[in-house]
């Protein structure tokens, strides 16, 4: 009996996260297996109905988990309180800065100390396309939003909605995010959505982005109220619509539906002028451990997550691409390999931007305020773009 018990160690690594979908759970299981091989054990920690409050309470009680799924600007909320582990020795020894895009390297540091680990990244400004429809009509990927509307008119003339859509606020926000990046470019996008500059939020480029968003309304599927995103994806799969604007996670729906990239569906970047790439990153923020054994396990955990092996294992099953730019993608599909090339190119060109709609660029109160404004503007044809822009600037001051 003691022999059996000895093989099942108590968890020395505890992670608070919400990665419960099938692909996410498989990705986590791959990391768990690699940890087990090192003699460690990952325990899942539930955040409950309010993960932030759960985490605060545990830290106050001296029982911080090893890590929590926290990314983007919200990493700094915890780092400023002095509760994050200092990973700088590991990061320096393993030369993280040489394998991460500069924007990621900066995101996981506070006051020059590394406090978090980026696992993988999804692109949010993508069009998922019914291949049969666009091939039949002789359509190709639009380079600008004006090109998109020319294509949308051709689809409408053929009786086909250009976009499968839902009026859930985060989905309207996701579309608007891509439109704003595509019409305004990276400098405008960063000023408006990362810096929350009032002049960018109310200026002519924002007005253009808002007007472009509303121009999409005649080209969407008719039953768009309150539908989950995967139902909109199904519209593209079964030919009820030509395209959906959604993040990389839409690919899993096509895969599970037995669809083949290239013959059944295509993947087009949403129109941008310079290959602008909007990202949402899976990131684990690390917390101080008072127990020396758990602190040592955390260091091993961090090294594994940032290793090429760990990043390949996690992202191959999650459907993302690695945060590191030097991972062998031989096992990945054509889309992932092309996305990784575009990701590296965008990083080199300075057009890699954080998704505000997907928790990377702004605090929750501002993000939810922006969702409210964009949803109201989308639904109310009487609201002008200028009025919506003023409301965004007001929401940014919360």
CSV table of C-alpha atoms in Angstrom, one decimal:
chain,number,residue,atom,x,y,z
A,1,UNK,CA,0.0,0.0,0.0
A,2,UNK,CA,2.8,2.5,0.9
A,3,UNK,CA,4.4,1.7,-2.4
A,4,UNK,CA,1.2,2.7,-4.3
A,5,UNK,CA,0.7,5.9,-2.2
A,6,UNK,CA,4.3,6.9,-2.9
A,7,UNK,CA,3.6,7.0,-6.6
A,8,UNK,CA,0.9,9.7,-6.1
A,9,UNK,CA,2.5,12.7,-4.6
A,10,UNK,CA,0.5,15.6,-3.3
A,11,UNK,CA,0.3,18.5,-5.8
A,12,UNK,CA,3.2,20.8,-5.6
A,13,UNK,CA,1.9,23.0,-8.5
A,14,UNK,CA,-1.6,24.6,-8.4
A,15,UNK,CA,-3.0,26.5,-11.2
A,16,UNK,CA,-6.2,28.6,-11.3
A,17,UNK,CA,-7.6,28.7,-14.8
A,18,UNK,CA,-10.7,28.1,-16.9
A,19,UNK,CA,-9.3,26.0,-19.6
A,20,UNK,CA,-12.1,23.4,-19.6
A,21,UNK,CA,-13.2,23.0,-23.3
A,22,UNK,CA,-12.0,19.8,-24.9
A,23,UNK,CA,-9.1,21.2,-26.8
A,24,UNK,CA,-8.0,23.3,-23.8
A,25,UNK,CA,-8.3,20.3,-21.4
A,26,UNK,CA,-6.1,18.2,-23.8
A,27,UNK,CA,-3.5,21.0,-23.9
A,28,UNK,CA,-3.4,21.1,-20.1
A,29,UNK,CA,-3.1,17.3,-19.9
A,30,UNK,CA,0.0,17.4,-22.1
A,31,UNK,CA,1.7,19.8,-19.7
A,32,UNK,CA,0.6,17.7,-16.7
A,33,UNK,CA,2.1,14.6,-18.3
A,34,UNK,CA,5.5,16.4,-18.8
A,35,UNK,CA,5.4,17.6,-15.2
A,36,UNK,CA,4.6,14.1,-13.9
A,37,UNK,CA,7.7,12.9,-15.8
A,38,UNK,CA,9.7,15.4,-13.7
A,39,UNK,CA,8.2,14.2,-10.5
A,40,UNK,CA,5.7,17.1,-10.2
A,41,UNK,CA,2.0,17.2,-10.0
A,42,UNK,CA,-0.4,19.9,-11.4
A,43,UNK,CA,-3.6,20.5,-9.5
A,44,UNK,CA,-6.4,22.5,-11.1
A,45,UNK,CA,-7.8,25.3,-8.9
A,46,UNK,CA,-11.2,26.7,-9.5
A,47,UNK,CA,-11.7,30.4,-9.4
A,48,UNK,CA,-15.5,30.0,-8.8
A,49,UNK,CA,-18.0,32.7,-9.9
A,50,UNK,CA,-15.4,35.5,-9.3
A,51,UNK,CA,-11.9,34.3,-10.0
A,52,UNK,CA,-10.3,37.7,-9.1
A,53,UNK,CA,-11.9,37.7,-5.6
A,54,UNK,CA,-11.0,34.1,-5.1
A,55,UNK,CA,-7.4,34.8,-5.9
A,56,UNK,CA,-7.3,37.9,-3.7
A,57,UNK,CA,-8.7,36.0,-0.7
A,58,UNK,CA,-6.2,33.1,-1.1
A,59,UNK,CA,-3.2,35.5,-1.3
A,60,UNK,CA,-4.4,37.4,1.8
A,61,UNK,CA,-4.6,34.0,3.6
A,62,UNK,CA,-1.1,33.2,2.6
A,63,UNK,CA,-2.3,30.4,0.3
A,64,UNK,CA,-1.5,31.7,-3.2
A,65,UNK,CA,-1.7,29.2,-6.1
A,66,UNK,CA,1.5,28.6,-8.1
A,67,UNK,CA,-0.1,30.4,-11.1
A,68,UNK,CA,-3.3,31.9,-12.4
A,69,UNK,CA,-4.4,32.5,-16.0
A,70,UNK,CA,-4.0,36.2,-16.1
A,71,UNK,CA,-2.6,38.1,-19.1
A,72,UNK,CA,-2.3,41.5,-20.8
A,73,UNK,CA,-2.5,44.7,-18.7
A,74,UNK,CA,-4.1,42.8,-15.8
A,75,UNK,CA,-0.7,41.2,-15.0
A,76,UNK,CA,0.4,44.6,-13.6
A,77,UNK,CA,-2.6,44.8,-11.2
A,78,UNK,CA,-1.0,41.9,-9.3
A,79,UNK,CA,2.7,42.8,-9.9
A,80,UNK,CA,2.2,46.3,-8.4
A,81,UNK,CA,0.9,44.7,-5.2
A,82,UNK,CA,4.2,42.8,-4.8
A,83,UNK,CA,2.6,39.4,-4.8
A,84,UNK,CA,4.1,38.0,-8.0
A,85,UNK,CA,7.1,35.7,-8.1
A,86,UNK,CA,10.3,37.0,-9.5
A,87,UNK,CA,11.2,34.8,-12.5
A,88,UNK,CA,14.1,37.0,-13.7
A,89,UNK,CA,16.9,34.5,-12.9
A,90,UNK,CA,15.2,31.8,-15.0
A,91,UNK,CA,14.3,34.3,-17.8
A,92,UNK,CA,17.9,35.5,-18.0
A,93,UNK,CA,19.4,32.0,-17.9
A,94,UNK,CA,17.1,30.8,-20.6
A,95,UNK,CA,17.3,34.0,-22.7
A,96,UNK,CA,13.6,34.5,-23.0
A,97,UNK,CA,14.0,38.0,-24.5
A,98,UNK,CA,15.7,36.4,-27.5
A,99,UNK,CA,12.8,34.1,-28.3
A,100,UNK,CA,9.8,36.3,-27.6
A,101,UNK,CA,8.5,39.3,-29.6
A,102,UNK,CA,9.3,42.5,-27.8
A,103,UNK,CA,5.7,43.3,-27.1
A,104,UNK,CA,5.3,39.9,-25.2
A,105,UNK,CA,8.7,40.4,-23.4
A,106,UNK,CA,7.5,43.7,-22.1
A,107,UNK,CA,4.0,42.4,-21.2
A,108,UNK,CA,5.3,39.8,-18.8
A,109,UNK,CA,7.7,42.2,-16.9
A,110,UNK,CA,7.1,44.7,-14.1
A,111,UNK,CA,9.9,47.1,-13.0
A,112,UNK,CA,12.4,45.0,-14.9
A,113,UNK,CA,11.3,41.7,-13.2
A,114,UNK,CA,9.7,38.8,-15.1
A,115,UNK,CA,6.4,37.8,-13.4
A,116,UNK,CA,4.5,35.8,-16.0
A,117,UNK,CA,4.9,33.2,-18.8
A,118,UNK,CA,3.2,33.5,-22.2
A,119,UNK,CA,2.2,30.1,-23.4
A,120,UNK,CA,0.6,30.7,-26.8
A,121,UNK,CA,-1.2,33.2,-28.9
A,122,UNK,CA,-4.4,33.4,-31.0
A,123,UNK,CA,-5.1,35.9,-33.8
A,124,UNK,CA,-8.4,37.6,-33.4
A,125,UNK,CA,-8.7,39.5,-36.7
A,126,UNK,CA,-9.4,36.5,-39.0
A,127,UNK,CA,-12.1,35.8,-41.6
A,128,UNK,CA,-13.3,32.1,-41.8
A,129,UNK,CA,-14.6,31.5,-45.3
A,130,UNK,CA,-16.8,29.0,-47.0
A,131,UNK,CA,-14.5,27.9,-49.8
A,132,UNK,CA,-17.2,26.7,-52.2
A,133,UNK,CA,-19.1,30.0,-52.1
A,134,UNK,CA,-16.2,32.2,-52.8
A,135,UNK,CA,-14.7,30.0,-55.5
A,136,UNK,CA,-18.1,29.7,-57.2
A,137,UNK,CA,-18.3,33.5,-57.3
A,138,UNK,CA,-14.6,34.1,-58.1
A,139,UNK,CA,-13.9,36.0,-54.9
A,140,UNK,CA,-10.5,36.5,-53.3
A,141,UNK,CA,-9.3,37.9,-50.0
A,142,UNK,CA,-10.0,41.6,-49.6
A,143,UNK,CA,-7.0,43.8,-48.9
A,144,UNK,CA,-9.1,46.8,-47.6
A,145,UNK,CA,-12.5,47.2,-46.1
A,146,UNK,CA,-13.6,48.9,-49.3
A,147,UNK,CA,-12.6,45.7,-51.1
A,148,UNK,CA,-14.7,43.8,-48.5
A,149,UNK,CA,-17.8,45.8,-49.4
A,150,UNK,CA,-17.4,45.2,-53.1
A,151,UNK,CA,-17.2,41.5,-52.3
A,152,UNK,CA,-20.2,41.8,-49.9
A,153,UNK,CA,-22.3,43.4,-52.7
A,154,UNK,CA,-21.5,40.5,-55.0
A,155,UNK,CA,-22.5,38.0,-52.3
A,156,UNK,CA,-25.7,39.9,-51.6
A,157,UNK,CA,-26.6,39.9,-55.3
A,158,UNK,CA,-26.3,36.1,-55.1
A,159,UNK,CA,-28.6,35.9,-52.1
A,160,UNK,CA,-25.8,35.1,-49.6
A,161,UNK,CA,-25.0,37.0,-46.4
A,162,UNK,CA,-21.4,38.0,-46.3
A,163,UNK,CA,-21.0,37.7,-42.6
A,164,UNK,CA,-22.4,35.2,-40.1
A,165,UNK,CA,-22.8,37.3,-37.0
A,166,UNK,CA,-24.1,37.5,-33.5
A,167,UNK,CA,-25.2,40.6,-31.6
A,168,UNK,CA,-23.7,39.4,-28.3
A,169,UNK,CA,-21.6,42.4,-27.1
A,170,UNK,CA,-18.2,40.7,-27.2
A,171,UNK,CA,-18.8,39.5,-30.7
A,172,UNK,CA,-19.8,42.9,-31.9
A,173,UNK,CA,-16.7,44.2,-30.1
A,174,UNK,CA,-14.5,41.6,-31.8
A,175,UNK,CA,-15.7,42.7,-35.3
A,176,UNK,CA,-15.3,46.4,-34.4
A,177,UNK,CA,-11.8,45.7,-33.1
A,178,UNK,CA,-10.8,44.3,-36.5
A,179,UNK,CA,-12.5,47.1,-38.4
A,180,UNK,CA,-10.7,49.8,-36.3
A,181,UNK,CA,-7.3,48.1,-36.8
A,182,UNK,CA,-8.0,47.7,-40.5
A,183,UNK,CA,-9.2,51.2,-41.2
A,184,UNK,CA,-6.9,53.1,-38.8
A,185,UNK,CA,-3.8,51.0,-38.6
A,186,UNK,CA,-1.5,50.1,-35.6
A,187,UNK,CA,-0.6,53.7,-34.4
A,188,UNK,CA,-4.2,54.7,-34.2
A,189,UNK,CA,-5.3,51.4,-32.6
A,190,UNK,CA,-2.6,51.6,-29.9
A,191,UNK,CA,-3.5,55.3,-29.2
A,192,UNK,CA,-7.2,54.6,-28.9
A,193,UNK,CA,-7.3,51.2,-27.2
A,194,UNK,CA,-4.1,50.8,-25.3
A,195,UNK,CA,-3.4,54.4,-24.3
A,196,UNK,CA,-7.0,55.5,-24.3
A,197,UNK,CA,-6.0,58.8,-25.8
A,198,UNK,CA,-9.2,61.0,-25.9
A,199,UNK,CA,-8.1,62.6,-29.2
A,200,UNK,CA,-7.8,59.2,-30.8
A,201,UNK,CA,-11.1,58.0,-29.3
A,202,UNK,CA,-13.1,61.0,-30.7
A,203,UNK,CA,-11.0,61.8,-33.8
A,204,UNK,CA,-11.7,61.2,-37.5
A,205,UNK,CA,-10.1,57.8,-37.6
A,206,UNK,CA,-12.5,56.5,-34.9
A,207,UNK,CA,-15.5,58.1,-36.7
A,208,UNK,CA,-14.4,56.2,-39.9
A,209,UNK,CA,-14.1,52.9,-38.0
A,210,UNK,CA,-17.5,53.3,-36.4
A,211,UNK,CA,-19.1,54.2,-39.7
A,212,UNK,CA,-17.5,51.2,-41.4
A,213,UNK,CA,-18.8,48.9,-38.6
A,214,UNK,CA,-22.4,50.1,-39.2
A,215,UNK,CA,-22.0,49.6,-43.0
A,216,UNK,CA,-21.8,45.9,-42.3
A,217,UNK,CA,-25.4,45.6,-41.1
A,218,UNK,CA,-27.0,44.9,-44.5
A,219,UNK,CA,-24.6,42.1,-45.1
A,220,UNK,CA,-25.1,39.9,-42.0
A,221,UNK,CA,-27.2,36.8,-41.3
A,222,UNK,CA,-30.8,37.8,-40.4
A,223,UNK,CA,-31.1,35.8,-37.1
A,224,UNK,CA,-28.1,37.4,-35.3
A,225,UNK,CA,-29.6,38.2,-31.9
A,226,UNK,CA,-27.9,36.5,-29.0
A,227,UNK,CA,-26.4,33.6,-30.9
A,228,UNK,CA,-23.3,31.8,-29.6
A,229,UNK,CA,-20.2,32.3,-31.8
A,230,UNK,CA,-20.1,28.6,-32.7
A,231,UNK,CA,-23.6,28.8,-34.2
A,232,UNK,CA,-22.3,31.6,-36.5
A,233,UNK,CA,-19.4,29.4,-37.4
A,234,UNK,CA,-21.9,26.6,-38.4
A,235,UNK,CA,-23.6,29.1,-40.7
A,236,UNK,CA,-20.3,29.3,-42.7
A,237,UNK,CA,-19.8,25.6,-42.6
A,238,UNK,CA,-23.3,24.8,-44.0
A,239,UNK,CA,-23.3,27.7,-46.6
A,240,UNK,CA,-25.8,30.0,-44.9
A,241,UNK,CA,-23.2,32.7,-44.9
A,242,UNK,CA,-19.9,33.2,-46.7
A,243,UNK,CA,-17.6,34.3,-43.8
A,244,UNK,CA,-17.3,34.8,-40.1
A,245,UNK,CA,-14.9,37.3,-38.4
A,246,UNK,CA,-13.6,35.5,-35.4
A,247,UNK,CA,-10.4,34.4,-33.6
A,248,UNK,CA,-8.3,31.3,-34.2
A,249,UNK,CA,-10.5,29.3,-32.0
A,250,UNK,CA,-13.1,29.1,-34.8
A,251,UNK,CA,-10.8,26.6,-36.5
A,252,UNK,CA,-11.6,23.9,-34.0
A,253,UNK,CA,-15.3,24.0,-35.1
A,254,UNK,CA,-14.3,23.3,-38.7
A,255,UNK,CA,-12.0,20.5,-37.6
A,256,UNK,CA,-14.5,18.9,-35.4
A,257,UNK,CA,-17.1,19.2,-38.2
A,258,UNK,CA,-14.8,17.1,-40.5
A,259,UNK,CA,-14.0,20.1,-42.7
A,260,UNK,CA,-10.7,20.4,-44.6
A,261,UNK,CA,-8.8,23.6,-44.9
A,262,UNK,CA,-8.3,24.7,-48.5
A,263,UNK,CA,-11.2,22.6,-49.9
A,264,UNK,CA,-14.0,23.2,-47.5
A,265,UNK,CA,-12.9,26.4,-45.8
A,266,UNK,CA,-10.4,29.2,-46.2
A,267,UNK,CA,-8.6,31.4,-43.6
A,268,UNK,CA,-8.2,35.1,-44.6
A,269,UNK,CA,-6.8,37.8,-42.5
A,270,UNK,CA,-9.3,40.6,-41.9
A,271,UNK,CA,-8.5,43.6,-44.2
A,272,UNK,CA,-5.5,45.6,-42.9
A,273,UNK,CA,-3.1,47.9,-44.7
A,274,UNK,CA,0.2,46.5,-43.3
A,275,UNK,CA,-0.4,42.9,-42.0
A,276,UNK,CA,-1.5,44.1,-38.6
A,277,UNK,CA,-1.9,41.1,-36.3
A,278,UNK,CA,-4.2,41.4,-33.3
A,279,UNK,CA,-3.4,38.9,-30.5
A,280,UNK,CA,-5.0,37.3,-27.5
A,281,UNK,CA,-2.3,35.4,-25.5
A,282,UNK,CA,-2.7,32.5,-23.0
A,283,UNK,CA,-0.6,33.7,-20.1
A,284,UNK,CA,0.1,32.3,-16.6
A,285,UNK,CA,1.0,34.9,-13.9
A,286,UNK,CA,3.2,33.4,-11.2
A,287,UNK,CA,2.7,34.1,-7.5
A,288,UNK,CA,5.2,34.1,-4.6
A,289,UNK,CA,5.4,30.7,-2.8
A,290,UNK,CA,6.4,30.6,0.9
A,291,UNK,CA,7.1,26.9,0.9
A,292,UNK,CA,10.6,26.2,-0.5
A,293,UNK,CA,9.5,22.9,-2.1
A,294,UNK,CA,6.6,24.6,-3.9
A,295,UNK,CA,8.9,27.5,-4.9
A,296,UNK,CA,11.4,25.0,-6.5
A,297,UNK,CA,8.5,23.2,-8.3
A,298,UNK,CA,7.4,26.6,-9.6
A,299,UNK,CA,10.8,27.2,-11.1
A,300,UNK,CA,10.7,23.8,-12.9
A,301,UNK,CA,7.1,24.6,-14.0
A,302,UNK,CA,8.2,28.0,-15.5
A,303,UNK,CA,11.1,26.4,-17.4
A,304,UNK,CA,8.9,23.7,-18.8
A,305,UNK,CA,6.2,26.2,-20.0
A,306,UNK,CA,8.8,28.4,-21.7
A,307,UNK,CA,10.7,25.4,-23.3
A,308,UNK,CA,10.2,24.6,-27.0
A,309,UNK,CA,8.8,21.2,-25.9
A,310,UNK,CA,6.3,22.7,-23.6
A,311,UNK,CA,5.1,25.4,-26.0
A,312,UNK,CA,4.7,22.8,-28.8
A,313,UNK,CA,2.8,20.4,-26.7
A,314,UNK,CA,0.4,23.0,-25.3
A,315,UNK,CA,-0.4,24.9,-28.5
A,316,UNK,CA,-0.6,21.9,-30.8
A,317,UNK,CA,-3.7,20.7,-28.9
A,318,UNK,CA,-5.0,24.2,-27.9
A,319,UNK,CA,-5.1,25.3,-31.5
A,320,UNK,CA,-2.9,28.4,-30.9
A,321,UNK,CA,0.6,29.1,-32.0
A,322,UNK,CA,3.5,29.2,-29.6
A,323,UNK,CA,4.5,32.6,-28.0
A,324,UNK,CA,8.1,31.7,-28.7
A,325,UNK,CA,9.1,32.4,-32.3
A,326,UNK,CA,11.7,29.5,-32.5
A,327,UNK,CA,9.5,26.4,-32.0
A,328,UNK,CA,9.4,23.7,-34.6
A,329,UNK,CA,5.9,23.7,-36.2
A,330,UNK,CA,6.4,20.5,-38.2
A,331,UNK,CA,3.4,18.9,-36.5
A,332,UNK,CA,1.1,21.9,-36.9
A,333,UNK,CA,-1.3,22.4,-39.8
A,334,UNK,CA,-0.8,24.8,-42.7
A,335,UNK,CA,-2.9,27.5,-41.1
A,336,UNK,CA,-0.8,27.5,-37.9
A,337,UNK,CA,2.4,27.6,-39.8
A,338,UNK,CA,1.3,30.5,-41.9
A,339,UNK,CA,-0.1,32.3,-38.9
A,340,UNK,CA,3.2,31.9,-37.1
A,341,UNK,CA,5.0,33.4,-40.1
A,342,UNK,CA,2.6,36.3,-40.2
A,343,UNK,CA,3.0,36.7,-36.4
A,344,UNK,CA,6.8,36.9,-36.6
A,345,UNK,CA,6.6,39.3,-39.5
A,346,UNK,CA,4.1,41.5,-37.7
A,347,UNK,CA,6.3,41.5,-34.6
A,348,UNK,CA,9.4,42.5,-36.7
A,349,UNK,CA,7.3,45.3,-38.5
A,350,UNK,CA,5.8,46.7,-35.3
A,351,UNK,CA,2.2,45.9,-36.2
A,352,UNK,CA,1.6,43.3,-33.5
A,353,UNK,CA,-1.2,44.7,-31.2
A,354,UNK,CA,-3.0,43.4,-28.1
A,355,UNK,CA,-6.7,42.7,-28.4
A,356,UNK,CA,-8.8,45.0,-26.3
A,357,UNK,CA,-11.9,42.8,-26.8
A,358,UNK,CA,-10.1,39.8,-25.5
A,359,UNK,CA,-8.6,41.0,-22.2
A,360,UNK,CA,-5.2,42.1,-23.4
A,361,UNK,CA,-5.2,45.9,-23.7
A,362,UNK,CA,-7.5,47.5,-21.0
A,363,UNK,CA,-9.0,46.9,-17.6
A,364,UNK,CA,-12.3,45.1,-17.2
A,365,UNK,CA,-14.4,48.2,-16.3
A,366,UNK,CA,-13.2,50.0,-19.4
A,367,UNK,CA,-13.5,47.0,-21.6
A,368,UNK,CA,-17.1,46.3,-20.5
A,369,UNK,CA,-17.9,50.0,-20.9
A,370,UNK,CA,-16.6,49.8,-24.5
A,371,UNK,CA,-18.7,46.7,-25.2
A,372,UNK,CA,-21.8,48.5,-23.9
A,373,UNK,CA,-21.2,51.5,-26.2
A,374,UNK,CA,-20.4,49.5,-29.3
A,375,UNK,CA,-23.4,47.2,-28.8
A,376,UNK,CA,-25.7,50.2,-28.3
A,377,UNK,CA,-24.3,51.9,-31.4
A,378,UNK,CA,-24.7,48.7,-33.5
A,379,UNK,CA,-28.3,48.2,-32.5
A,380,UNK,CA,-29.5,51.9,-32.6
A,381,UNK,CA,-29.5,53.3,-36.1
A,382,UNK,CA,-30.3,56.7,-34.7
A,383,UNK,CA,-27.0,56.9,-32.8
A,384,UNK,CA,-24.3,58.8,-34.8
A,385,UNK,CA,-20.7,57.7,-35.0
A,386,UNK,CA,-19.7,61.0,-33.3
A,387,UNK,CA,-22.0,60.3,-30.4
A,388,UNK,CA,-20.6,56.8,-30.0
A,389,UNK,CA,-17.1,58.1,-30.1
A,390,UNK,CA,-17.9,60.6,-27.3
A,391,UNK,CA,-19.4,57.7,-25.3
A,392,UNK,CA,-16.2,55.6,-25.8
A,393,UNK,CA,-14.1,58.5,-24.5
A,394,UNK,CA,-16.4,58.8,-21.4
A,395,UNK,CA,-16.1,55.0,-20.8
A,396,UNK,CA,-12.3,55.3,-20.9
A,397,UNK,CA,-12.4,57.7,-18.0
A,398,UNK,CA,-14.1,55.2,-15.6
